[in-house]
mmCIF file of C-alpha atoms in Angstrom:
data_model
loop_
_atom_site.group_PDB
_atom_site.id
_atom_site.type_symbol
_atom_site.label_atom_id
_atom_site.label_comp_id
_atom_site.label_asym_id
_atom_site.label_seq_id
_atom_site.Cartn_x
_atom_site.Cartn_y
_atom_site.Cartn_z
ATOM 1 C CA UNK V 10 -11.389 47.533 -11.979
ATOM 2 C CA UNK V 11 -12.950 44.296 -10.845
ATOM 3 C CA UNK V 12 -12.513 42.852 -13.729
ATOM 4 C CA UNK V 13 -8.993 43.377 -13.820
ATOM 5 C CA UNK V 14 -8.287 42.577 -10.404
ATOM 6 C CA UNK V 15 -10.146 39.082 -11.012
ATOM 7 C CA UNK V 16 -7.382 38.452 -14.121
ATOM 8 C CA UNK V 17 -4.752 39.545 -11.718
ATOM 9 C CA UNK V 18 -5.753 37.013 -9.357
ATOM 10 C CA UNK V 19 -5.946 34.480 -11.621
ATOM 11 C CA UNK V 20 -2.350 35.318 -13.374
ATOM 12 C CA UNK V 21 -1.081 35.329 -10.484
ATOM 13 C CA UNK V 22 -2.572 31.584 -9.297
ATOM 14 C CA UNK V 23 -1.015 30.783 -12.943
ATOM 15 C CA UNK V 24 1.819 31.202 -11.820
ATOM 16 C CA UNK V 25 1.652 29.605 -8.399
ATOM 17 C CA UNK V 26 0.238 26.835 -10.191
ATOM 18 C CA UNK V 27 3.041 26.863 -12.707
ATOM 19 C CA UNK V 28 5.847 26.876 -9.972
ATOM 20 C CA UNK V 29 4.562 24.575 -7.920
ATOM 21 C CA UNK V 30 4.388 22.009 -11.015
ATOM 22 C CA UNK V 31 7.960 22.864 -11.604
ATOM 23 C CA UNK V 32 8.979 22.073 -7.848
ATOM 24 C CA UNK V 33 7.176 18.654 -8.339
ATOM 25 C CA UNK V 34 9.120 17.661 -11.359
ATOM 26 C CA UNK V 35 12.329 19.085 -9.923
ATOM 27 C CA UNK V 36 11.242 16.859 -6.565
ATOM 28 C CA UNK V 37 10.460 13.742 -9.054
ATOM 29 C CA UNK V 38 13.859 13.877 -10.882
ATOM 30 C CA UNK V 39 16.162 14.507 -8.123
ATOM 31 C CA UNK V 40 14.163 11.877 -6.473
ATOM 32 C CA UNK V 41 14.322 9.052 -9.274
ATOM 33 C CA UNK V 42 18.391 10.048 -10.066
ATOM 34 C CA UNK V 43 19.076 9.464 -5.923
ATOM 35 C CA UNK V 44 16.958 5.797 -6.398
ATOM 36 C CA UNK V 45 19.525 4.675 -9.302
ATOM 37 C CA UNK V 46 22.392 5.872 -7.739
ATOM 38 C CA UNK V 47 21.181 3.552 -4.834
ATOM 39 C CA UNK V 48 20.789 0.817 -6.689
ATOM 40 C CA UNK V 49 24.193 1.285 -8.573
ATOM 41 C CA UNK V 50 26.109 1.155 -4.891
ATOM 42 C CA UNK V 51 24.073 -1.935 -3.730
ATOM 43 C CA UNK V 52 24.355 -3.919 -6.811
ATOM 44 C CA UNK V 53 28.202 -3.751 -7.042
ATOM 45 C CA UNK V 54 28.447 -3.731 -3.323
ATOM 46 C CA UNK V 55 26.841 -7.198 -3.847
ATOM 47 C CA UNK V 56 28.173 -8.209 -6.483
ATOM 48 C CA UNK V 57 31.593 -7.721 -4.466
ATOM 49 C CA UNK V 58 30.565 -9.192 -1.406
ATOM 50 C CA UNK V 59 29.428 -12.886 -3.697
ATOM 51 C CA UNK V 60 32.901 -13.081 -5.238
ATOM 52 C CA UNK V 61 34.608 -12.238 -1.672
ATOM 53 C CA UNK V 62 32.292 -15.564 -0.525
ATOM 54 C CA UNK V 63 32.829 -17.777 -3.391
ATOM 55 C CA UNK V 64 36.735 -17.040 -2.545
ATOM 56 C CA UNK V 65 37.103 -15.319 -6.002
ATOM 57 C CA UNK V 66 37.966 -10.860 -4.970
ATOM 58 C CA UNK V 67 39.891 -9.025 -2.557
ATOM 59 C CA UNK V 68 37.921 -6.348 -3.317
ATOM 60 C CA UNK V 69 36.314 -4.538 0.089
ATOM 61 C CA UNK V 70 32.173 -5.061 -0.572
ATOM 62 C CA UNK V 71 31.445 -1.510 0.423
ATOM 63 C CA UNK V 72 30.641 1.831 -1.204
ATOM 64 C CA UNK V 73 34.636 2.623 -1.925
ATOM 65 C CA UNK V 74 35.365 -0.825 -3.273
ATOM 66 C CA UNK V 75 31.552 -0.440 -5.227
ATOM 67 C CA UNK V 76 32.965 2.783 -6.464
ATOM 68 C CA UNK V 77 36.653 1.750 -7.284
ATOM 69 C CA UNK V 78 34.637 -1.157 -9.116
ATOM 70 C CA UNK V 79 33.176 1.481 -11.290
ATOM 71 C CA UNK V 80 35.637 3.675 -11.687
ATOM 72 C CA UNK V 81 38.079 0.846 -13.344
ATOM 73 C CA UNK V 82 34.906 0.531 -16.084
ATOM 74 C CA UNK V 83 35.448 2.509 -19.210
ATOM 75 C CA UNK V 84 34.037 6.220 -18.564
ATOM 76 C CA UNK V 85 34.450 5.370 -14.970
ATOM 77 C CA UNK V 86 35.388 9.016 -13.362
ATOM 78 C CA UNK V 87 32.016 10.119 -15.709
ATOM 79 C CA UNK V 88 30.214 7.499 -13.787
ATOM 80 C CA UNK V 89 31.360 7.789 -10.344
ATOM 81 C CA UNK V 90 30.714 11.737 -10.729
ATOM 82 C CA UNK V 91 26.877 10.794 -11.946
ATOM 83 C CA UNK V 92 25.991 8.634 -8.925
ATOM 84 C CA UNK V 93 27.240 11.114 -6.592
ATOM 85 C CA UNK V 94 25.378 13.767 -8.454
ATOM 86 C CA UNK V 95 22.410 11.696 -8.056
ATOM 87 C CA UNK V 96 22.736 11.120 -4.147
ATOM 88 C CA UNK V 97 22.793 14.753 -3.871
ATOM 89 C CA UNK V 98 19.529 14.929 -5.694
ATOM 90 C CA UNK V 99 18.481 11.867 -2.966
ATOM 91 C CA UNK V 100 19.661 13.930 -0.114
ATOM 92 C CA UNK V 101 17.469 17.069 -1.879
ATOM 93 C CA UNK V 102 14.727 14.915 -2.135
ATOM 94 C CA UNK V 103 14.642 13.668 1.680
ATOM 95 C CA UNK V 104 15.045 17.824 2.511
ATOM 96 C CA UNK V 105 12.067 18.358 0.564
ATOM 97 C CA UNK V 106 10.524 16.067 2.474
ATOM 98 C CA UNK V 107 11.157 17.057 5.555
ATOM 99 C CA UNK V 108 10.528 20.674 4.540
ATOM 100 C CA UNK V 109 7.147 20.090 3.027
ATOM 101 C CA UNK V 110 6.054 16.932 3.760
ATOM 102 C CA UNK V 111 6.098 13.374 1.524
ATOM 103 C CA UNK V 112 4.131 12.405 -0.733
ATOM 104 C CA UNK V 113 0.768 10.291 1.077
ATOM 105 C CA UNK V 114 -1.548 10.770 3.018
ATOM 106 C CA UNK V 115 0.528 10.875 6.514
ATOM 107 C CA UNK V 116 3.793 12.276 4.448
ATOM 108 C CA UNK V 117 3.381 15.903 6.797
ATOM 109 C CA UNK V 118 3.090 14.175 10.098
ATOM 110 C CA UNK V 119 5.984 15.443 11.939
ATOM 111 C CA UNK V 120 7.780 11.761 12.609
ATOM 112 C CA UNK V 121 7.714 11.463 9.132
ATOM 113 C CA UNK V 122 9.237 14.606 8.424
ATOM 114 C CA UNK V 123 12.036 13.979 11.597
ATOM 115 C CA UNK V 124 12.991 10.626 9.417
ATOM 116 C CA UNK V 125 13.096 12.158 6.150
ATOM 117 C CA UNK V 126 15.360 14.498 7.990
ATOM 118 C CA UNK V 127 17.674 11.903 9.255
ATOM 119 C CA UNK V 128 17.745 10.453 5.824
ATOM 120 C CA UNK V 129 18.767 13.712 4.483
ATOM 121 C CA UNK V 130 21.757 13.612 7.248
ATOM 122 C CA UNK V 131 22.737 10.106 5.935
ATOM 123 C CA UNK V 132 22.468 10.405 2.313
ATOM 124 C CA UNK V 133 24.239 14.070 2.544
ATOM 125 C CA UNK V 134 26.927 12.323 4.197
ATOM 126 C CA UNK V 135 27.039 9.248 1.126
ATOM 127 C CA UNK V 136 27.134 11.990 -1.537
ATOM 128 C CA UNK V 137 29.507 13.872 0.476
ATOM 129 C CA UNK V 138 31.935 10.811 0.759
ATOM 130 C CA UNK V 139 31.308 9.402 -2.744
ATOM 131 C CA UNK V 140 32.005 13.135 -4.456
ATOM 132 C CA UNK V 141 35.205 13.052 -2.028
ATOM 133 C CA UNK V 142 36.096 10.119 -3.863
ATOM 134 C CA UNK V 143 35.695 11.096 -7.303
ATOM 135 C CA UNK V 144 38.194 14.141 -6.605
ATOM 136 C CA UNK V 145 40.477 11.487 -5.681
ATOM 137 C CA UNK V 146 40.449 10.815 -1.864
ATOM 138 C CA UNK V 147 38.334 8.792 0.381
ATOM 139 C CA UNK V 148 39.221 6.071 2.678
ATOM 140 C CA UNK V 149 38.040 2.283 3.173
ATOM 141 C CA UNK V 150 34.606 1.925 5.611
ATOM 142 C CA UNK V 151 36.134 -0.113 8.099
ATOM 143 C CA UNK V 152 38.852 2.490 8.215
ATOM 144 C CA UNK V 153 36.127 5.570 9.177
ATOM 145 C CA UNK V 154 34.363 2.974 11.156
ATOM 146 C CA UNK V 155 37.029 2.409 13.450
ATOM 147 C CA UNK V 156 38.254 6.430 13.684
ATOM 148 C CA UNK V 157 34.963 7.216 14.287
ATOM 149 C CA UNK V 158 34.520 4.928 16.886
ATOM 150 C CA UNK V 159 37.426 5.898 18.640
ATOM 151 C CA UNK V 160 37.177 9.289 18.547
ATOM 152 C CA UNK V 161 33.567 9.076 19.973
ATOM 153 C CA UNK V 162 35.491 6.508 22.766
ATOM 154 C CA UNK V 163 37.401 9.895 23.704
ATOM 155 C CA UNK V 164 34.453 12.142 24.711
ATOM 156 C CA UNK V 165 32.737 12.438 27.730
ATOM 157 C CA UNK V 166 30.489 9.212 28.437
ATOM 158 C CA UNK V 167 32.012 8.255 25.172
ATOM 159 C CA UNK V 168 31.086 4.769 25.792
ATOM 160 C CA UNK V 169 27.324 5.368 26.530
ATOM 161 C CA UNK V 170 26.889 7.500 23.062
ATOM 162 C CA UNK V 171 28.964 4.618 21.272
ATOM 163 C CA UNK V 172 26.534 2.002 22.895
ATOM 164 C CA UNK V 173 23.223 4.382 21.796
ATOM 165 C CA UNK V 174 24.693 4.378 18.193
ATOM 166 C CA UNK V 175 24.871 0.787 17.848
ATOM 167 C CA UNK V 176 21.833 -0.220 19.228
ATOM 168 C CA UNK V 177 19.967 2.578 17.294
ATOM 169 C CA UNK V 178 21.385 1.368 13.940
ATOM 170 C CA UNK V 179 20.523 -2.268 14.988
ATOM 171 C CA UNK V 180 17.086 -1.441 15.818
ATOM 172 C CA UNK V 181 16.919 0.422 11.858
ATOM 173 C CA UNK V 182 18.081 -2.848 10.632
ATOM 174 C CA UNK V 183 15.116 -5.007 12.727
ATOM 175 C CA UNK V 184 12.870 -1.768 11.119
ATOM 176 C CA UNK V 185 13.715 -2.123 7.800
ATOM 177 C CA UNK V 186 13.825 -6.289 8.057
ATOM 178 C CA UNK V 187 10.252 -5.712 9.458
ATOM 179 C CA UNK V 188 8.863 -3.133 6.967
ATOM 180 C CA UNK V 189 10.225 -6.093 3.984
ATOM 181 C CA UNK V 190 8.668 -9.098 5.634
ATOM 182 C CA UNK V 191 5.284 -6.675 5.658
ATOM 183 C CA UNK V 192 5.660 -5.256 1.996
ATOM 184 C CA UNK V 193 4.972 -2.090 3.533
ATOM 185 C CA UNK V 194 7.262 -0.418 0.370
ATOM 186 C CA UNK V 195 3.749 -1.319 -1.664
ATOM 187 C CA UNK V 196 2.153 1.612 -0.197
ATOM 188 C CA UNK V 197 4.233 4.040 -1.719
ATOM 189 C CA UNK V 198 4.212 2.726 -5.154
ATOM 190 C CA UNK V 199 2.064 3.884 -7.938
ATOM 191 C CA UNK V 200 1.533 0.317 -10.012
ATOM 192 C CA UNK V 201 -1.777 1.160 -11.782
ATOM 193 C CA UNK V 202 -2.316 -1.198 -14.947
ATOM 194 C CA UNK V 203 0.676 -2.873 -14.265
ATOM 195 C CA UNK V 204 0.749 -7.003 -14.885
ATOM 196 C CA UNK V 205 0.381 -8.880 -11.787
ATOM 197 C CA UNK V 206 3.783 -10.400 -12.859
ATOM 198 C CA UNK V 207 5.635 -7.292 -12.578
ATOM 199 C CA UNK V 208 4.201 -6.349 -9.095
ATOM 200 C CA UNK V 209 5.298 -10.278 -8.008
ATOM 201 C CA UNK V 210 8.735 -9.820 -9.209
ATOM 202 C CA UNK V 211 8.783 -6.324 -7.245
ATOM 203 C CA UNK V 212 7.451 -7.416 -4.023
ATOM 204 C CA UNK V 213 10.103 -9.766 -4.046
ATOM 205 C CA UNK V 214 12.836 -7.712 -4.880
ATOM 206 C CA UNK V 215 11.619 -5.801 -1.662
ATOM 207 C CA UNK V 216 11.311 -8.442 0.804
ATOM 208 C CA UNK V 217 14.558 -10.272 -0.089
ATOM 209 C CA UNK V 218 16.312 -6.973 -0.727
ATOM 210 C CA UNK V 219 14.968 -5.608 1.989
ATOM 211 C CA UNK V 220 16.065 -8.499 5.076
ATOM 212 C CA UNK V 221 19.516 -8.569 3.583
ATOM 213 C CA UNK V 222 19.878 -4.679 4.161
ATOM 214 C CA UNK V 223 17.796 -5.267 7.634
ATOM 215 C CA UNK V 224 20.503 -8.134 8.622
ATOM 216 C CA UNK V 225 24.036 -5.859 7.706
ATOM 217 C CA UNK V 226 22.096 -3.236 9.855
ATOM 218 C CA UNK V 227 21.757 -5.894 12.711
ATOM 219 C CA UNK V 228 25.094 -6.794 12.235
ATOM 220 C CA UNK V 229 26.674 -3.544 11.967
ATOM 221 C CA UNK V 230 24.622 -2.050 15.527
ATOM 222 C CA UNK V 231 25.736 -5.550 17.024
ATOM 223 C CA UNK V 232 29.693 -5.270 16.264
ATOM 224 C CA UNK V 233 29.696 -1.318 17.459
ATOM 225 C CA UNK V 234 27.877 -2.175 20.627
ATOM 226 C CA UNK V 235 30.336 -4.780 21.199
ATOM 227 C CA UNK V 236 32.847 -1.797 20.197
ATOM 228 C CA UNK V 237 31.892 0.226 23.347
ATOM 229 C CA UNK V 238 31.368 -2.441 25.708
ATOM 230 C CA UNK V 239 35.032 -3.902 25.425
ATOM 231 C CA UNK V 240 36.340 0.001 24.929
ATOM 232 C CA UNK V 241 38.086 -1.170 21.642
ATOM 233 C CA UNK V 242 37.069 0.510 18.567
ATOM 234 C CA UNK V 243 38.809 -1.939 16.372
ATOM 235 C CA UNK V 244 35.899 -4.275 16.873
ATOM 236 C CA UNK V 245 34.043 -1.627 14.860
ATOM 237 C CA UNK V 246 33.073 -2.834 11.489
ATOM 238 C CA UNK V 247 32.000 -1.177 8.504
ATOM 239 C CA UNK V 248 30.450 -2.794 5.921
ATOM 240 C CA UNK V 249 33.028 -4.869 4.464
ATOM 241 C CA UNK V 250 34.040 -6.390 7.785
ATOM 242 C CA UNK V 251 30.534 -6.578 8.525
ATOM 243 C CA UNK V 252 29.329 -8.784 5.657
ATOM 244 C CA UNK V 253 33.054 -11.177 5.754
ATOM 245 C CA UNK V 254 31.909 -12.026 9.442
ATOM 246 C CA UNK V 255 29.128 -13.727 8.434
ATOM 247 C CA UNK V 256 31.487 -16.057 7.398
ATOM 248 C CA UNK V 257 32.260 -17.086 10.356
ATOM 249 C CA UNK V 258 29.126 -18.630 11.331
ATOM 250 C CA UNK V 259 27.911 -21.617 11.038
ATOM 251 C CA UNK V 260 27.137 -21.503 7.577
ATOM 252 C CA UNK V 261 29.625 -20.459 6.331
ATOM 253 C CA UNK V 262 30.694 -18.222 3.449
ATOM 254 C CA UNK V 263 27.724 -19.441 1.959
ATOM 255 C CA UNK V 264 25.895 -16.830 4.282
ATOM 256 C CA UNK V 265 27.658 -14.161 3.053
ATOM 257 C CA UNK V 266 26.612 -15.170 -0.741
ATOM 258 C CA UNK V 267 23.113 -15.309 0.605
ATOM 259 C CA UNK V 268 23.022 -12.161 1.829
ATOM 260 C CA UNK V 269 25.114 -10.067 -0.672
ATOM 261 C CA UNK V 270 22.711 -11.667 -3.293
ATOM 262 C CA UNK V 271 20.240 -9.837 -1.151
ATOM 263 C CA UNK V 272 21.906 -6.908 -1.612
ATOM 264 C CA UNK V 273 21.954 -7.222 -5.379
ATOM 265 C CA UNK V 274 18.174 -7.370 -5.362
ATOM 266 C CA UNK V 275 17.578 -4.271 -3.660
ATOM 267 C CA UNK V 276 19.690 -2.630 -5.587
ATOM 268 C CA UNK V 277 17.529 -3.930 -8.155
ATOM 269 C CA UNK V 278 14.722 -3.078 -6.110
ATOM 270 C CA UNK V 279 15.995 1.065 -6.205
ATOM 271 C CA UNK V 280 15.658 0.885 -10.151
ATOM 272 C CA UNK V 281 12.295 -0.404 -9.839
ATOM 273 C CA UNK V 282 11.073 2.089 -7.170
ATOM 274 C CA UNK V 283 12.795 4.661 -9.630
ATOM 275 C CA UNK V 284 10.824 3.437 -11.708
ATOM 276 C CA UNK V 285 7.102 3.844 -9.851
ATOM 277 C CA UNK V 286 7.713 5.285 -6.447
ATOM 278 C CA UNK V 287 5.418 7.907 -5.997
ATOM 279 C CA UNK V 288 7.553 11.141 -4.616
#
């Protein structure tokens, strides 16, 4: 009887064994699909965003005009379909997260679980608006922006949750600007035995990658603040507005090249943390 109960034990830790290695993998592809799918948006996005500074695109630099982009491309629908298929496996991979903790030492400390959460919320809501568009609807950024806005104008102290929004996404973008400048992405990559070249070219895909993303955050936070202080939500911007007024700084359009080239490189940066993130 003992003996028997000892094989039933173990079977049955088999099997716990066995499952739990399948919910890793399941967690490692979802994972890895959601980091290309990233990178896909943020390459074109920038790609967009250069021409619209050199003067050469009308295109909007956003996800719908990074999608349009890649729907024109031959297999295009088959495309668009895969990268919104793969920011539902992000979005599954952030609820994991959240649900069981991250991968790390500190990944079940419960702030790290609340911002996996939120990061579920946001990329639920990208795969959400990028399927939307590969059945054939969807509208421009700025356009949800400014409806958005406006609609959150119209509640009770409308203005005050407006104001919270902004500054919370511009205090994301200083956060993420911050965590580049500190290479604190190198902690959750697994770069054993790789050349000292490679892990160069990553860190600064990160850091360049990473300010660019920080400074459309700032940007972005600034303009809706703005938004509820004046009471107008037209001077809401999504992302398109958001990277064509850095033209109108000092520098220039040249900028807006600068920082849409940033954008390229962390969409670059995705395929390499595709690549060796550790999830």
């Amino acid at each position: 009887m003992g003996i028997r109960a000892a094989r039933g034990g173990a079977e049955a830790a088999s099997r716990g064994a066995r499952t739990a290695s399948q919910g890793g993998r399941g967690r490692e592809v979802t994972a890895r699909c959601g980091l290309v799918a990233r990178g896909v948006l943020y390459v074109l996005t920038g790609i967009l965003a250069v021409r619209i500074g050199l003067g050469d695109g009308g295109e909007e630099a956003d996800r719908q005009g990074a999608l349009q982009e890649l729907s024109d491309k031959p297999f295009g629908g088959v495309l668009v379909w895969a990268v919104g298929l793969g920011l539902v496996g992000m979005a599954l991979w952030r609820l994991a997260e959240a649900l069981f903790g991250a991968a790390g030492p500190d990944g079940d400390k419960p702030v790290k679980r609340l911002s996996s959460a939120g990061r579920f919320v946001f990329y639920a809501v990208v795969a959400f608006s990028v399927l939307t568009f590969s059945a054939g609807g969807g509208r421009s950024g700025d356009e949800q922006s400014r409806d958005a806005t406006a609609k959150a104008l119209g509640l009770p102290a409308g203005q005050w949750l407006v104001a919270a929004a902004g500054v919370g996404i511009a205090v994301a973008g200083v956060v993420v600007a911050v965590q580049a400048a500190r290479r604190s992405f190198r902690k959750h990559l697994s770069m054993g035995g790789v050349s000292a070249r490679w892990r160069k070219a990553v860190d600064f895909l990160g850091v360049s990658g990473g300010l660019a993303r920080g400074a459309v955050g700032i940007a972005a936070g600034g303009f809706l603040v703005y938004a509820a202080v004046r009471y107008e939500p037209a001077q809401a911007k999504g992302v398109d507005d958001t990277l064509r007024s850095f033209t109108t700084t000092p520098a220039g359009p040249w900028l807006l090249v600068a920082v849409a080239v940033g954008l390229v490189l962390f969409g670059l940066f995705s395929w390499a943390m595709a690549r060796w993130r550790e999830v």
